[in-house]
PDB file of C-alpha atoms in Angstrom:
ATOM      1  CA  MET J   7     -18.201  14.468 -87.363  1.00  0.00           C
ATOM      2  CA  ALA J   8     -20.551  13.699 -90.212  1.00  0.00           C
ATOM      3  CA  LYS J   9     -20.932  13.486 -93.948  1.00  0.00           C
ATOM      4  CA  GLU J  10     -23.925  14.885 -95.799  1.00  0.00           C
ATOM      5  CA  PRO J  11     -26.288  11.918 -96.402  1.00  0.00           C
ATOM      6  CA  VAL J  12     -26.177  11.850-100.202  1.00  0.00           C
ATOM      7  CA  ALA J  13     -26.853   8.671-102.156  1.00  0.00           C
ATOM      8  CA  GLY J  14     -23.646   7.137-103.401  1.00  0.00           C
ATOM      9  CA  ARG J  15     -21.446   9.071-100.947  1.00  0.00           C
ATOM     10  CA  VAL J  16     -22.491   7.589 -97.601  1.00  0.00           C
ATOM     11  CA  LYS J  17     -22.821   4.088 -96.195  1.00  0.00           C
ATOM     12  CA  THR J  18     -21.546   2.512 -99.402  1.00  0.00           C
ATOM     13  CA  ARG J  19     -20.858  -0.752 -97.547  1.00  0.00           C
ATOM     14  CA  LEU J  20     -24.625  -1.118 -97.156  1.00  0.00           C
ATOM     15  CA  THR J  21     -24.941  -1.491-100.932  1.00  0.00           C
ATOM     16  CA  PRO J  22     -25.799  -4.211-101.555  1.00  0.00           C
ATOM     17  CA  PRO J  23     -28.179  -5.338-100.142  1.00  0.00           C
ATOM     18  CA  TYR J  24     -29.583  -1.806 -99.911  1.00  0.00           C
ATOM     19  CA  THR J  25     -29.745   0.663-102.780  1.00  0.00           C
ATOM     20  CA  PRO J  26     -27.678   3.875-102.574  1.00  0.00           C
ATOM     21  CA  ALA J  27     -30.881   5.829-101.866  1.00  0.00           C
ATOM     22  CA  GLN J  28     -31.831   3.453 -99.040  1.00  0.00           C
ATOM     23  CA  ALA J  29     -28.325   3.639 -97.612  1.00  0.00           C
ATOM     24  CA  ALA J  30     -28.526   7.438 -97.674  1.00  0.00           C
ATOM     25  CA  ALA J  31     -31.888   7.323 -95.896  1.00  0.00           C
ATOM     26  CA  LEU J  32     -30.344   5.179 -93.174  1.00  0.00           C
ATOM     27  CA  ALA J  33     -27.392   7.561 -92.915  1.00  0.00           C
ATOM     28  CA  GLU J  34     -29.732  10.539 -92.577  1.00  0.00           C
ATOM     29  CA  ALA J  35     -31.697   8.780 -89.844  1.00  0.00           C
ATOM     30  CA  ALA J  36     -28.498   7.880 -87.997  1.00  0.00           C
ATOM     31  CA  LEU J  37     -27.303  11.465 -88.227  1.00  0.00           C
ATOM     32  CA  ALA J  38     -30.634  12.830 -86.999  1.00  0.00           C
ATOM     33  CA  ASP J  39     -30.678  10.428 -84.046  1.00  0.00           C
ATOM     34  CA  THR J  40     -27.133  11.443 -83.147  1.00  0.00           C
ATOM     35  CA  LEU J  41     -27.827  15.163 -83.342  1.00  0.00           C
ATOM     36  CA  HIS J  42     -30.980  14.923 -81.244  1.00  0.00           C
ATOM     37  CA  ALA J  43     -29.113  12.902 -78.635  1.00  0.00           C
ATOM     38  CA  VAL J  44     -26.397  15.564 -78.564  1.00  0.00           C
ATOM     39  CA  LEU J  45     -29.012  18.256 -77.967  1.00  0.00           C
ATOM     40  CA  ARG J  46     -30.095  16.442 -74.796  1.00  0.00           C
ATOM     41  CA  MET J  47     -26.564  16.388 -73.399  1.00  0.00           C
ATOM     42  CA  PRO J  48     -25.012  19.065 -71.171  1.00  0.00           C
ATOM     43  CA  ALA J  49     -22.532  21.111 -73.204  1.00  0.00           C
ATOM     44  CA  ARG J  50     -21.484  24.711 -73.781  1.00  0.00           C
ATOM     45  CA  ARG J  51     -21.212  24.129 -77.537  1.00  0.00           C
ATOM     46  CA  ARG J  52     -22.699  21.532 -79.847  1.00  0.00           C
ATOM     47  CA  VAL J  53     -20.735  21.558 -83.071  1.00  0.00           C
ATOM     48  CA  LEU J  54     -21.260  19.544 -86.250  1.00  0.00           C
ATOM     49  CA  ALA J  55     -18.096  19.226 -88.367  1.00  0.00           C
ATOM     50  CA  LEU J  56     -19.765  18.559 -91.704  1.00  0.00           C
ATOM     51  CA  ASP J  57     -18.486  17.260 -95.022  1.00  0.00           C
ATOM     52  CA  GLY J  58     -21.132  18.615 -97.376  1.00  0.00           C
ATOM     53  CA  ARG J  59     -24.147  20.872 -97.129  1.00  0.00           C
ATOM     54  CA  ILE J  60     -26.706  21.432 -94.399  1.00  0.00           C
ATOM     55  CA  GLY J  61     -30.054  19.710 -94.904  1.00  0.00           C
ATOM     56  CA  PRO J  62     -33.497  19.555 -93.275  1.00  0.00           C
ATOM     57  CA  TRP J  63     -32.136  16.930 -90.864  1.00  0.00           C
ATOM     58  CA  LEU J  64     -30.249  19.652 -88.942  1.00  0.00           C
ATOM     59  CA  PRO J  65     -32.120  20.657 -85.753  1.00  0.00           C
ATOM     60  CA  PRO J  66     -31.838  24.131 -84.206  1.00  0.00           C
ATOM     61  CA  GLY J  67     -29.126  24.568 -81.593  1.00  0.00           C
ATOM     62  CA  VAL J  68     -26.276  22.911 -83.476  1.00  0.00           C
ATOM     63  CA  GLU J  69     -23.382  24.997 -84.775  1.00  0.00           C
ATOM     64  CA  VAL J  70     -21.992  23.832 -88.135  1.00  0.00           C
ATOM     65  CA  VAL J  71     -18.396  24.076 -89.308  1.00  0.00           C
ATOM     66  CA  ALA J  72     -16.944  22.680 -92.501  1.00  0.00           C
ATOM     67  CA  GLN J  73     -14.523  19.789 -92.363  1.00  0.00           C
ATOM     68  CA  CYS J  74     -11.071  20.526 -93.721  1.00  0.00           C
ATOM     69  CA  ASP J  75      -9.487  18.707 -96.633  1.00  0.00           C
ATOM     70  CA  GLY J  76      -7.246  15.695 -96.082  1.00  0.00           C
ATOM     71  CA  GLY J  77      -7.471  12.267 -94.563  1.00  0.00           C
ATOM     72  CA  LEU J  78      -9.731  11.378 -91.667  1.00  0.00           C
ATOM     73  CA  ASP J  79      -6.932  11.891 -89.152  1.00  0.00           C
ATOM     74  CA  GLU J  80      -6.433  15.456 -90.413  1.00  0.00           C
ATOM     75  CA  ARG J  81     -10.164  16.171 -90.338  1.00  0.00           C
ATOM     76  CA  LEU J  82     -10.505  14.850 -86.796  1.00  0.00           C
ATOM     77  CA  ALA J  83      -7.475  16.854 -85.740  1.00  0.00           C
ATOM     78  CA  ALA J  84      -8.954  20.028 -87.248  1.00  0.00           C
ATOM     79  CA  ALA J  85     -12.239  19.460 -85.422  1.00  0.00           C
ATOM     80  CA  PHE J  86     -10.383  19.371 -82.115  1.00  0.00           C
ATOM     81  CA  ALA J  87      -8.268  22.376 -83.107  1.00  0.00           C
ATOM     82  CA  GLY J  88     -11.426  24.468 -83.325  1.00  0.00           C
ATOM     83  CA  CYS J  89     -12.404  23.744 -79.711  1.00  0.00           C
ATOM     84  CA  GLN J  90     -11.247  24.899 -76.296  1.00  0.00           C
ATOM     85  CA  GLY J  91     -11.619  23.119 -72.982  1.00  0.00           C
ATOM     86  CA  PRO J  92     -12.863  19.565 -72.487  1.00  0.00           C
ATOM     87  CA  THR J  93     -14.165  18.306 -75.849  1.00  0.00           C
ATOM     88  CA  LEU J  94     -15.920  15.064 -76.712  1.00  0.00           C
ATOM     89  CA  LEU J  95     -16.095  14.054 -80.368  1.00  0.00           C
ATOM     90  CA  ILE J  96     -18.453  11.418 -81.726  1.00  0.00           C
ATOM     91  CA  GLY J  97     -19.395  10.274 -85.218  1.00  0.00           C
ATOM     92  CA  MET J  98     -22.695   9.652 -86.992  1.00  0.00           C
ATOM     93  CA  ASP J  99     -22.345   5.873 -87.157  1.00  0.00           C
ATOM     94  CA  THR J 100     -23.674   5.077 -83.669  1.00  0.00           C
ATOM     95  CA  PRO J 101     -27.305   6.278 -83.579  1.00  0.00           C
ATOM     96  CA  GLN J 102     -27.857   4.155 -80.453  1.00  0.00           C
ATOM     97  CA  ILE J 103     -26.039   6.685 -78.261  1.00  0.00           C
ATOM     98  CA  THR J 104     -27.947   8.260 -75.385  1.00  0.00           C
ATOM     99  CA  PRO J 105     -27.169  10.974 -72.839  1.00  0.00           C
ATOM    100  CA  GLY J 106     -26.934   8.225 -70.233  1.00  0.00           C
ATOM    101  CA  LEU J 107     -24.292   6.404 -72.230  1.00  0.00           C
ATOM    102  CA  LEU J 108     -22.113   9.497 -72.314  1.00  0.00           C
ATOM    103  CA  ALA J 109     -22.939  10.650 -68.792  1.00  0.00           C
ATOM    104  CA  PRO J 110     -19.608   9.432 -67.352  1.00  0.00           C
ATOM    105  CA  ALA J 111     -17.751  11.880 -69.602  1.00  0.00           C
ATOM    106  CA  LEU J 112     -20.269  14.721 -69.576  1.00  0.00           C
ATOM    107  CA  GLY J 113     -21.527  14.533 -66.003  1.00  0.00           C
ATOM    108  CA  PRO J 114     -20.118  16.303 -62.945  1.00  0.00           C
ATOM    109  CA  GLY J 115     -16.596  15.135 -62.255  1.00  0.00           C
ATOM    110  CA  GLY J 116     -16.232  13.554 -65.671  1.00  0.00           C
ATOM    111  CA  TRP J 117     -12.825  15.121 -66.189  1.00  0.00           C
ATOM    112  CA  ARG J 118     -11.547  14.859 -62.642  1.00  0.00           C
ATOM    113  CA  ASP J 119      -8.237  12.954 -62.728  1.00  0.00           C
ATOM    114  CA  CYS J 120      -8.913  12.224 -66.409  1.00  0.00           C
ATOM    115  CA  ASP J 121      -7.238  13.599 -69.530  1.00  0.00           C
ATOM    116  CA  ALA J 122      -9.074  11.610 -72.190  1.00  0.00           C
ATOM    117  CA  TRP J 123     -12.170   9.511 -72.790  1.00  0.00           C
ATOM    118  CA  PHE J 124     -12.084   6.727 -75.348  1.00  0.00           C
ATOM    119  CA  GLY J 125     -15.046   4.846 -76.825  1.00  0.00           C
ATOM    120  CA  PRO J 126     -13.907   1.692 -78.647  1.00  0.00           C
ATOM    121  CA  ALA J 127     -15.924   0.332 -81.552  1.00  0.00           C
ATOM    122  CA  ALA J 128     -16.645  -3.339 -82.144  1.00  0.00           C
ATOM    123  CA  ASP J 129     -14.919  -3.225 -85.548  1.00  0.00           C
ATOM    124  CA  GLY J 130     -11.593  -2.139 -84.059  1.00  0.00           C
ATOM    125  CA  GLY J 131     -12.067   1.592 -84.515  1.00  0.00           C
ATOM    126  CA  PHE J 132     -13.469   4.099 -82.069  1.00  0.00           C
ATOM    127  CA  TRP J 133     -16.790   5.909 -81.841  1.00  0.00           C
ATOM    128  CA  ALA J 134     -15.922   8.564 -79.252  1.00  0.00           C
ATOM    129  CA  LEU J 135     -12.815  10.484 -78.276  1.00  0.00           C
ATOM    130  CA  GLY J 136     -12.670  13.091 -75.570  1.00  0.00           C
ATOM    131  CA  LEU J 137      -9.743  15.344 -74.704  1.00  0.00           C
ATOM    132  CA  ALA J 138      -9.522  17.600 -71.663  1.00  0.00           C
ATOM    133  CA  GLU J 139      -7.124  19.798 -73.637  1.00  0.00           C
ATOM    134  CA  PRO J 140      -7.766  19.430 -77.382  1.00  0.00           C
ATOM    135  CA  ASP J 141      -4.448  18.731 -79.109  1.00  0.00           C
ATOM    136  CA  PRO J 142      -4.583  17.984 -82.854  1.00  0.00           C
ATOM    137  CA  ARG J 143      -1.183  16.282 -82.674  1.00  0.00           C
ATOM    138  CA  LEU J 144      -2.785  13.400 -80.809  1.00  0.00           C
ATOM    139  CA  LEU J 145      -4.682  12.407 -83.972  1.00  0.00           C
ATOM    140  CA  ARG J 146      -2.484  13.341 -86.894  1.00  0.00           C
ATOM    141  CA  GLY J 147      -0.767  10.328 -88.392  1.00  0.00           C
ATOM    142  CA  VAL J 148      -2.970   7.701 -86.733  1.00  0.00           C
ATOM    143  CA  PRO J 149      -3.929   5.190 -89.466  1.00  0.00           C
ATOM    144  CA  MET J 150      -7.688   5.369 -89.921  1.00  0.00           C
ATOM    145  CA  SER J 151     -10.339   2.900 -91.133  1.00  0.00           C
ATOM    146  CA  THR J 152      -8.417  -0.230 -90.195  1.00  0.00           C
ATOM    147  CA  ALA J 153      -9.076  -3.042 -87.735  1.00  0.00           C
ATOM    148  CA  THR J 154      -6.360  -1.590 -85.472  1.00  0.00           C
ATOM    149  CA  THR J 155      -7.289   2.101 -85.629  1.00  0.00           C
ATOM    150  CA  GLY J 156      -8.753   2.097 -82.124  1.00  0.00           C
ATOM    151  CA  ALA J 157      -5.716   0.405 -80.623  1.00  0.00           C
ATOM    152  CA  ALA J 158      -3.384   2.830 -82.398  1.00  0.00           C
ATOM    153  CA  GLN J 159      -5.352   5.876 -81.261  1.00  0.00           C
ATOM    154  CA  ARG J 160      -5.549   4.693 -77.675  1.00  0.00           C
ATOM    155  CA  ARG J 161      -1.823   3.938 -77.690  1.00  0.00           C
ATOM    156  CA  ARG J 162      -1.172   7.474 -78.930  1.00  0.00           C
ATOM    157  CA  LEU J 163      -3.049   8.800 -75.901  1.00  0.00           C
ATOM    158  CA  THR J 164      -1.245   6.668 -73.350  1.00  0.00           C
ATOM    159  CA  GLU J 165       2.165   7.299 -74.910  1.00  0.00           C
ATOM    160  CA  ALA J 166       1.469  11.007 -74.495  1.00  0.00           C
ATOM    161  CA  GLY J 167       1.069  10.358 -70.762  1.00  0.00           C
ATOM    162  CA  LEU J 168      -2.676  10.955 -70.685  1.00  0.00           C
ATOM    163  CA  ARG J 169      -4.929   9.369 -68.094  1.00  0.00           C
ATOM    164  CA  VAL J 170      -7.559   7.594 -70.191  1.00  0.00           C
ATOM    165  CA  ARG J 171     -11.004   6.363 -69.180  1.00  0.00           C
ATOM    166  CA  GLU J 172     -13.123   4.162 -71.399  1.00  0.00           C
ATOM    167  CA  LEU J 173     -16.717   4.346 -72.531  1.00  0.00           C
ATOM    168  CA  PRO J 174     -18.625   1.158 -73.473  1.00  0.00           C
ATOM    169  CA  VAL J 175     -17.864  -0.668 -76.710  1.00  0.00           C
ATOM    170  CA  LEU J 176     -20.429   0.197 -79.393  1.00  0.00           C
ATOM    171  CA  ARG J 177     -21.117  -1.120 -82.875  1.00  0.00           C
ATOM    172  CA  ASP J 178     -20.835   1.190 -85.863  1.00  0.00           C
ATOM    173  CA  VAL J 179     -23.345   0.894 -88.684  1.00  0.00           C
ATOM    174  CA  ASP J 180     -21.153  -0.329 -91.524  1.00  0.00           C
ATOM    175  CA  THR J 181     -22.944  -3.396 -92.918  1.00  0.00           C
ATOM    176  CA  ALA J 182     -26.529  -4.605 -93.164  1.00  0.00           C
ATOM    177  CA  HIS J 183     -25.844  -6.966 -90.264  1.00  0.00           C
ATOM    178  CA  ASP J 184     -24.628  -4.031 -88.167  1.00  0.00           C
ATOM    179  CA  ALA J 185     -27.738  -2.056 -89.077  1.00  0.00           C
ATOM    180  CA  GLY J 186     -30.029  -4.761 -87.733  1.00  0.00           C
ATOM    181  CA  LEU J 187     -28.133  -5.061 -84.460  1.00  0.00           C
ATOM    182  CA  VAL J 188     -27.977  -1.301 -83.921  1.00  0.00           C
ATOM    183  CA  ALA J 189     -31.693  -0.910 -84.664  1.00  0.00           C
ATOM    184  CA  ALA J 190     -32.448  -3.635 -82.133  1.00  0.00           C
ATOM    185  CA  ALA J 191     -30.341  -1.791 -79.543  1.00  0.00           C
ATOM    186  CA  ALA J 192     -32.332   1.427 -80.065  1.00  0.00           C
ATOM    187  CA  PRO J 193     -35.764   0.339 -81.341  1.00  0.00           C
ATOM    188  CA  GLY J 194     -37.405   3.701 -80.668  1.00  0.00           C
ATOM    189  CA  GLY J 195     -35.063   5.782 -82.796  1.00  0.00           C
ATOM    190  CA  ARG J 196     -35.356   7.215 -86.277  1.00  0.00           C
ATOM    191  CA  PHE J 197     -32.747   4.778 -87.516  1.00  0.00           C
ATOM    192  CA  ALA J 198     -34.735   1.748 -86.375  1.00  0.00           C
ATOM    193  CA  ARG J 199     -37.962   3.141 -87.838  1.00  0.00           C
ATOM    194  CA  THR J 200     -36.270   3.865 -91.172  1.00  0.00           C
ATOM    195  CA  LEU J 201     -34.768   0.385 -91.336  1.00  0.00           C
ATOM    196  CA  ALA J 202     -38.153  -1.170 -90.528  1.00  0.00           C
ATOM    197  CA  ARG J 203     -39.760   0.654 -93.476  1.00  0.00           C
ATOM    198  CA  LEU J 204     -37.308  -0.712 -96.025  1.00  0.00           C
ATOM    199  CA  PRO J 205     -38.436  -3.732 -98.051  1.00  0.00           C
ATOM    200  CA  ARG J 206     -37.486  -6.871 -96.152  1.00  0.00           C
ATOM    201  CA  ALA J 207     -36.228  -8.525 -99.313  1.00  0.00           C
ATOM    202  CA  THR J 208     -33.361  -6.037 -99.570  1.00  0.00           C
ATOM    203  CA  ALA J 209     -32.018  -6.849 -96.118  1.00  0.00           C
ATOM    204  CA  ARG J 210     -31.190 -10.499 -96.733  1.00  0.00           C
TER     205      ARG J 210
END
């Protein structure tokens, strides 16, 4: 799931201290890191559910579908509705992901005795959600973008009787403080290099 990295439309919580153009550059770098990590993972399909238009940041080998209208819960639900078989959904806000981090869900036996994978985020949301049998009803109506979104989504899974396994807690890039911590966690990525090029004075 991703939004086209356009100034003024993405990473608005980074402004200030960053300008809208700088925030968009960081969003583009995060998206590129995420897509390139996805390309290194074992999967039958690699699908980008995109809000916006394709740009030069899109590498070959990624299928693009448009996000539907509606709230985030509806858009997440629609992304799952377009898939069959075990499906793992991630966002563009965790450029520190690696194939190794997701190996438990994507490796051999990842879905044995498991109906769902859940990746909690440090801000109370979630950065990854996997379903052995994609069911949009598991997402519709879950309140999004709150400090309890992750807890509500996980509760929806368990109340449906699903066997849930957890991935590590990760930090989303929402604020300038988050950006520094995420860059430090993945210093070799595009996101970290982009952040390092920005004027230091803007990051105070």
